[in-house]
Amino acid sequence: MAEFFDQKADGEPGLALFLNAGDPPLDVLADLVLMLDEAGVDCLELAVPFPGSVTDGPVIRRSHDRALALGVGLDEVLTFIADVRPRLRRLRIALLADWSYSIKSRPLAGAVGDIAEAGADGLLLHALPPRVRPAFYQATSDAGLPIVTTCYHKVSTEQVMAEAAANASAYLYLVAQYGRSGTAPADGYADLAGTIAKLRVDTAVPIAVGFGVKTRADVTTVHALGADAVIVGSAGVARVEEALAYNRDVVTEFADFVRSVHPAHTLA
């Protein structure tokens, strides 16, 4: 589904932002999502919160904890998506769910069907065991639900990269740095170009790069290396955390953050 990120006539990259459902609370999040739609953000990578994530840094782990403390789980997130999705004009929602915490206890085809029916535009299933992948690919295909696949720069084997490229139908998430979210490659992003070019041979879907992308300069740098889109996570979640801690308006604070990283906005 190569249209997941709108094609930009001026060559700008697509922009995806990560947030945990429930951080901010869902009623505030609804207003924030509508703001993202108005601001021209392409994709919200919306996570079902789960505890003890080994791939997330402290900022996102605290976000998981705040959302879980409010009782937000898969059912609540699907209800949220079903309510907000019809009000969006362009923003797409890619649901991120952890296999063990949110999906494993449910019939796979039923869970995938529920996610598609709620209105999610794509699904990224975190920590999906290799033995389950064929059934997952079949279930999402049957439900007409595009999927996000992932691979790691410098770490993923040729086989893993080929499978990710072959099965991505929403976008392919290339993780720039093996480690925890919020960390950027110590040597910068320059050598991503070769990995992006290699993946490009085997997939027609957008290639989105994330981990450590925090500023507009990072967005511009990654796009110049061949990425179709960038994913910004910890930096935005930190702005939510700060707004909540100081009792500031989360939507206003996050709108300022969007303007600071979105390549189409003019910096003041």
mmCIF file of C-alpha atoms in Angstrom, residues 80-263:
data_model
loop_
_atom_site.group_PDB
_atom_site.id
_atom_site.type_symbol
_atom_site.label_atom_id
_atom_site.label_comp_id
_atom_site.label_asym_id
_atom_site.label_seq_id
_atom_site.Cartn_x
_atom_site.Cartn_y
_atom_site.Cartn_z
ATOM 1 C CA PHE A 80 -10.843 4.863 20.685
ATOM 2 C CA ILE A 81 -9.801 4.248 17.065
ATOM 3 C CA ALA A 82 -13.357 3.436 16.011
ATOM 4 C CA ASP A 83 -14.526 6.732 17.489
ATOM 5 C CA VAL A 84 -11.797 9.021 16.130
ATOM 6 C CA ARG A 85 -11.090 7.440 12.742
ATOM 7 C CA PRO A 86 -14.215 8.737 10.925
ATOM 8 C CA ARG A 87 -13.271 12.301 11.897
ATOM 9 C CA LEU A 88 -9.847 12.196 10.254
ATOM 10 C CA ARG A 89 -9.234 13.613 6.793
ATOM 11 C CA ARG A 90 -5.703 12.384 6.070
ATOM 12 C CA LEU A 91 -3.966 11.041 9.181
ATOM 13 C CA ARG A 92 -3.477 7.283 9.113
ATOM 14 C CA ILE A 93 -3.279 5.195 12.266
ATOM 15 C CA ALA A 94 -0.807 2.322 12.478
ATOM 16 C CA LEU A 95 -1.576 0.277 15.570
ATOM 17 C CA LEU A 96 1.383 -1.158 17.460
ATOM 18 C CA ALA A 97 0.549 -4.083 19.732
ATOM 19 C CA ASP A 98 2.754 -6.472 21.677
ATOM 20 C CA TRP A 99 2.152 -10.098 20.730
ATOM 21 C CA SER A 100 2.487 -11.629 24.195
ATOM 22 C CA TYR A 101 0.682 -8.943 26.171
ATOM 23 C CA SER A 102 -2.169 -7.924 23.876
ATOM 24 C CA ILE A 103 -2.750 -10.572 21.200
ATOM 25 C CA LYS A 104 -1.522 -14.035 22.245
ATOM 26 C CA SER A 105 -4.486 -14.814 24.490
ATOM 27 C CA ARG A 106 -6.978 -14.129 21.680
ATOM 28 C CA PRO A 107 -7.738 -16.062 18.492
ATOM 29 C CA LEU A 108 -5.353 -14.476 15.998
ATOM 30 C CA ALA A 109 -7.834 -14.138 13.136
ATOM 31 C CA GLY A 110 -10.410 -12.668 15.494
ATOM 32 C CA ALA A 111 -7.994 -10.122 16.937
ATOM 33 C CA VAL A 112 -6.825 -9.060 13.477
ATOM 34 C CA GLY A 113 -10.426 -8.773 12.324
ATOM 35 C CA ASP A 114 -11.313 -6.604 15.315
ATOM 36 C CA ILE A 115 -8.355 -4.314 14.617
ATOM 37 C CA ALA A 116 -9.344 -3.942 10.981
ATOM 38 C CA GLU A 117 -13.003 -3.350 11.856
ATOM 39 C CA ALA A 118 -12.050 -0.620 14.337
ATOM 40 C CA GLY A 119 -10.517 1.340 11.477
ATOM 41 C CA ALA A 120 -6.777 0.932 11.972
ATOM 42 C CA ASP A 121 -4.957 1.639 8.721
ATOM 43 C CA GLY A 122 -2.090 -0.703 9.525
ATOM 44 C CA LEU A 123 -0.739 -3.051 12.186
ATOM 45 C CA LEU A 124 2.731 -3.540 13.639
ATOM 46 C CA LEU A 125 2.864 -6.610 15.864
ATOM 47 C CA HIS A 126 5.766 -6.303 18.289
ATOM 48 C CA ALA A 127 7.825 -9.390 19.228
ATOM 49 C CA LEU A 128 5.882 -11.732 16.984
ATOM 50 C CA PRO A 129 7.452 -15.218 17.171
ATOM 51 C CA PRO A 130 8.714 -16.550 13.820
ATOM 52 C CA ARG A 131 6.473 -19.622 14.101
ATOM 53 C CA VAL A 132 3.372 -17.401 14.180
ATOM 54 C CA ARG A 133 4.308 -15.182 11.235
ATOM 55 C CA PRO A 134 2.760 -17.300 8.448
ATOM 56 C CA ALA A 135 -0.590 -17.336 10.256
ATOM 57 C CA PHE A 136 -0.285 -13.606 10.906
ATOM 58 C CA TYR A 137 0.415 -12.844 7.270
ATOM 59 C CA GLN A 138 -2.577 -14.939 6.243
ATOM 60 C CA ALA A 139 -4.917 -13.400 8.834
ATOM 61 C CA THR A 140 -4.030 -9.819 7.906
ATOM 62 C CA SER A 141 -4.336 -10.600 4.211
ATOM 63 C CA ASP A 142 -7.770 -12.133 4.773
ATOM 64 C CA ALA A 143 -8.851 -9.066 6.780
ATOM 65 C CA GLY A 144 -7.443 -6.615 4.227
ATOM 66 C CA LEU A 145 -5.294 -5.058 6.967
ATOM 67 C CA PRO A 146 -1.928 -3.655 5.800
ATOM 68 C CA ILE A 147 1.012 -4.504 8.032
ATOM 69 C CA VAL A 148 4.194 -2.796 9.143
ATOM 70 C CA THR A 149 7.261 -5.031 9.188
ATOM 71 C CA THR A 150 10.554 -4.206 10.851
ATOM 72 C CA CYS A 151 14.246 -4.870 10.439
ATOM 73 C CA TYR A 152 17.410 -3.484 12.008
ATOM 74 C CA HIS A 153 20.195 -1.611 10.285
ATOM 75 C CA LYS A 154 23.505 -3.529 10.551
ATOM 76 C CA VAL A 155 21.957 -6.264 12.711
ATOM 77 C CA SER A 156 19.181 -8.021 10.794
ATOM 78 C CA THR A 157 20.282 -10.918 8.617
ATOM 79 C CA GLU A 158 19.718 -10.947 4.875
ATOM 80 C CA GLN A 159 16.885 -13.424 5.443
ATOM 81 C CA VAL A 160 15.148 -11.179 7.973
ATOM 82 C CA MET A 161 15.483 -8.151 5.720
ATOM 83 C CA ALA A 162 14.127 -10.079 2.750
ATOM 84 C CA GLU A 163 11.122 -11.296 4.737
ATOM 85 C CA ALA A 164 10.419 -7.782 6.020
ATOM 86 C CA ALA A 165 10.584 -6.386 2.489
ATOM 87 C CA ALA A 166 8.428 -9.139 1.038
ATOM 88 C CA ASN A 167 5.622 -8.875 3.584
ATOM 89 C CA ALA A 168 5.355 -5.145 4.347
ATOM 90 C CA SER A 169 2.131 -3.716 2.953
ATOM 91 C CA ALA A 170 1.722 -0.482 4.978
ATOM 92 C CA TYR A 171 5.364 0.493 5.360
ATOM 93 C CA LEU A 172 8.677 -1.059 6.301
ATOM 94 C CA TYR A 173 10.129 0.239 9.563
ATOM 95 C CA LEU A 174 13.914 0.319 9.385
ATOM 96 C CA VAL A 175 15.294 0.675 12.907
ATOM 97 C CA ALA A 176 18.392 2.828 12.644
ATOM 98 C CA GLN A 177 20.007 1.720 15.879
ATOM 99 C CA TYR A 178 19.910 -1.645 17.620
ATOM 100 C CA GLY A 179 19.126 -0.850 21.233
ATOM 101 C CA ARG A 180 16.428 1.025 23.067
ATOM 102 C CA SER A 181 14.151 3.659 21.606
ATOM 103 C CA GLY A 182 15.410 7.204 21.872
ATOM 104 C CA THR A 183 18.991 6.296 21.035
ATOM 105 C CA ALA A 184 20.596 7.420 17.791
ATOM 106 C CA PRO A 185 23.522 5.742 15.985
ATOM 107 C CA ALA A 186 26.767 6.861 17.584
ATOM 108 C CA ASP A 187 28.305 7.496 14.162
ATOM 109 C CA GLY A 188 25.255 9.245 12.739
ATOM 110 C CA TYR A 189 22.922 8.097 10.003
ATOM 111 C CA ALA A 190 25.169 8.329 6.925
ATOM 112 C CA ASP A 191 25.627 4.599 6.369
ATOM 113 C CA LEU A 192 21.867 3.992 6.318
ATOM 114 C CA ALA A 193 21.853 4.775 2.619
ATOM 115 C CA GLY A 194 23.168 1.359 1.632
ATOM 116 C CA THR A 195 20.614 -0.501 3.743
ATOM 117 C CA ILE A 196 17.755 1.599 2.397
ATOM 118 C CA ALA A 197 18.892 1.003 -1.174
ATOM 119 C CA LYS A 198 19.123 -2.740 -0.574
ATOM 120 C CA LEU A 199 15.599 -2.882 0.862
ATOM 121 C CA ARG A 200 14.273 -0.732 -1.968
ATOM 122 C CA VAL A 201 15.094 -3.464 -4.477
ATOM 123 C CA ASP A 202 12.640 -5.859 -2.833
ATOM 124 C CA THR A 203 9.717 -3.666 -1.783
ATOM 125 C CA ALA A 204 7.462 -1.012 -3.261
ATOM 126 C CA VAL A 205 6.059 0.201 0.070
ATOM 127 C CA PRO A 206 7.475 3.254 1.864
ATOM 128 C CA ILE A 207 10.612 2.746 3.941
ATOM 129 C CA ALA A 208 10.392 4.643 7.224
ATOM 130 C CA VAL A 209 13.387 5.131 9.518
ATOM 131 C CA GLY A 210 13.121 5.546 13.276
ATOM 132 C CA PHE A 211 15.104 5.477 16.553
ATOM 133 C CA GLY A 212 16.916 8.598 17.631
ATOM 134 C CA VAL A 213 15.143 10.911 15.190
ATOM 135 C CA LYS A 214 14.398 13.956 17.324
ATOM 136 C CA THR A 215 14.781 17.169 15.309
ATOM 137 C CA ARG A 216 13.945 18.624 11.934
ATOM 138 C CA ALA A 217 17.629 18.316 11.053
ATOM 139 C CA ASP A 218 17.425 14.573 11.772
ATOM 140 C CA VAL A 219 14.321 14.307 9.583
ATOM 141 C CA THR A 220 16.068 16.084 6.722
ATOM 142 C CA THR A 221 19.225 13.996 7.083
ATOM 143 C CA VAL A 222 17.417 10.647 7.061
ATOM 144 C CA HIS A 223 15.247 11.637 4.115
ATOM 145 C CA ALA A 224 18.305 12.688 2.118
ATOM 146 C CA LEU A 225 19.675 9.172 2.556
ATOM 147 C CA GLY A 226 16.686 7.700 0.742
ATOM 148 C CA ALA A 227 14.029 7.115 3.386
ATOM 149 C CA ASP A 228 10.459 7.843 2.317
ATOM 150 C CA ALA A 229 9.403 8.716 5.854
ATOM 151 C CA VAL A 230 10.725 9.181 9.369
ATOM 152 C CA ILE A 231 9.313 8.040 12.693
ATOM 153 C CA VAL A 232 9.688 10.267 15.739
ATOM 154 C CA GLY A 233 8.994 8.660 19.098
ATOM 155 C CA SER A 234 10.769 9.479 22.343
ATOM 156 C CA ALA A 235 11.176 13.197 21.672
ATOM 157 C CA GLY A 236 7.429 13.653 21.261
ATOM 158 C CA VAL A 237 6.554 11.390 24.197
ATOM 159 C CA ALA A 238 8.901 13.475 26.348
ATOM 160 C CA ARG A 239 6.888 16.577 25.455
ATOM 161 C CA VAL A 240 3.711 14.843 26.571
ATOM 162 C CA GLU A 241 5.381 13.820 29.826
ATOM 163 C CA GLU A 242 6.595 17.356 30.474
ATOM 164 C CA ALA A 243 3.181 18.876 29.773
ATOM 165 C CA LEU A 244 1.480 16.437 32.131
ATOM 166 C CA ALA A 245 4.082 16.984 34.854
ATOM 167 C CA TYR A 246 3.674 20.773 34.758
ATOM 168 C CA ASN A 247 -0.093 20.735 34.187
ATOM 169 C CA ARG A 248 0.217 22.400 30.796
ATOM 170 C CA ASP A 249 -2.096 21.909 27.843
ATOM 171 C CA VAL A 250 -0.866 18.738 26.170
ATOM 172 C CA VAL A 251 -2.401 19.473 22.777
ATOM 173 C CA THR A 252 -0.857 22.949 22.601
ATOM 174 C CA GLU A 253 2.533 21.654 23.727
ATOM 175 C CA PHE A 254 2.472 18.819 21.229
ATOM 176 C CA ALA A 255 1.384 21.137 18.418
ATOM 177 C CA ASP A 256 4.514 23.202 19.123
ATOM 178 C CA PHE A 257 6.578 20.029 18.925
ATOM 179 C CA VAL A 258 4.996 19.060 15.592
ATOM 180 C CA ARG A 259 5.832 22.472 14.144
ATOM 181 C CA SER A 260 9.433 22.040 15.262
ATOM 182 C CA VAL A 261 9.954 18.749 13.418
ATOM 183 C CA HIS A 262 7.503 18.870 10.508
ATOM 184 C CA PRO A 263 9.411 19.786 7.328
#
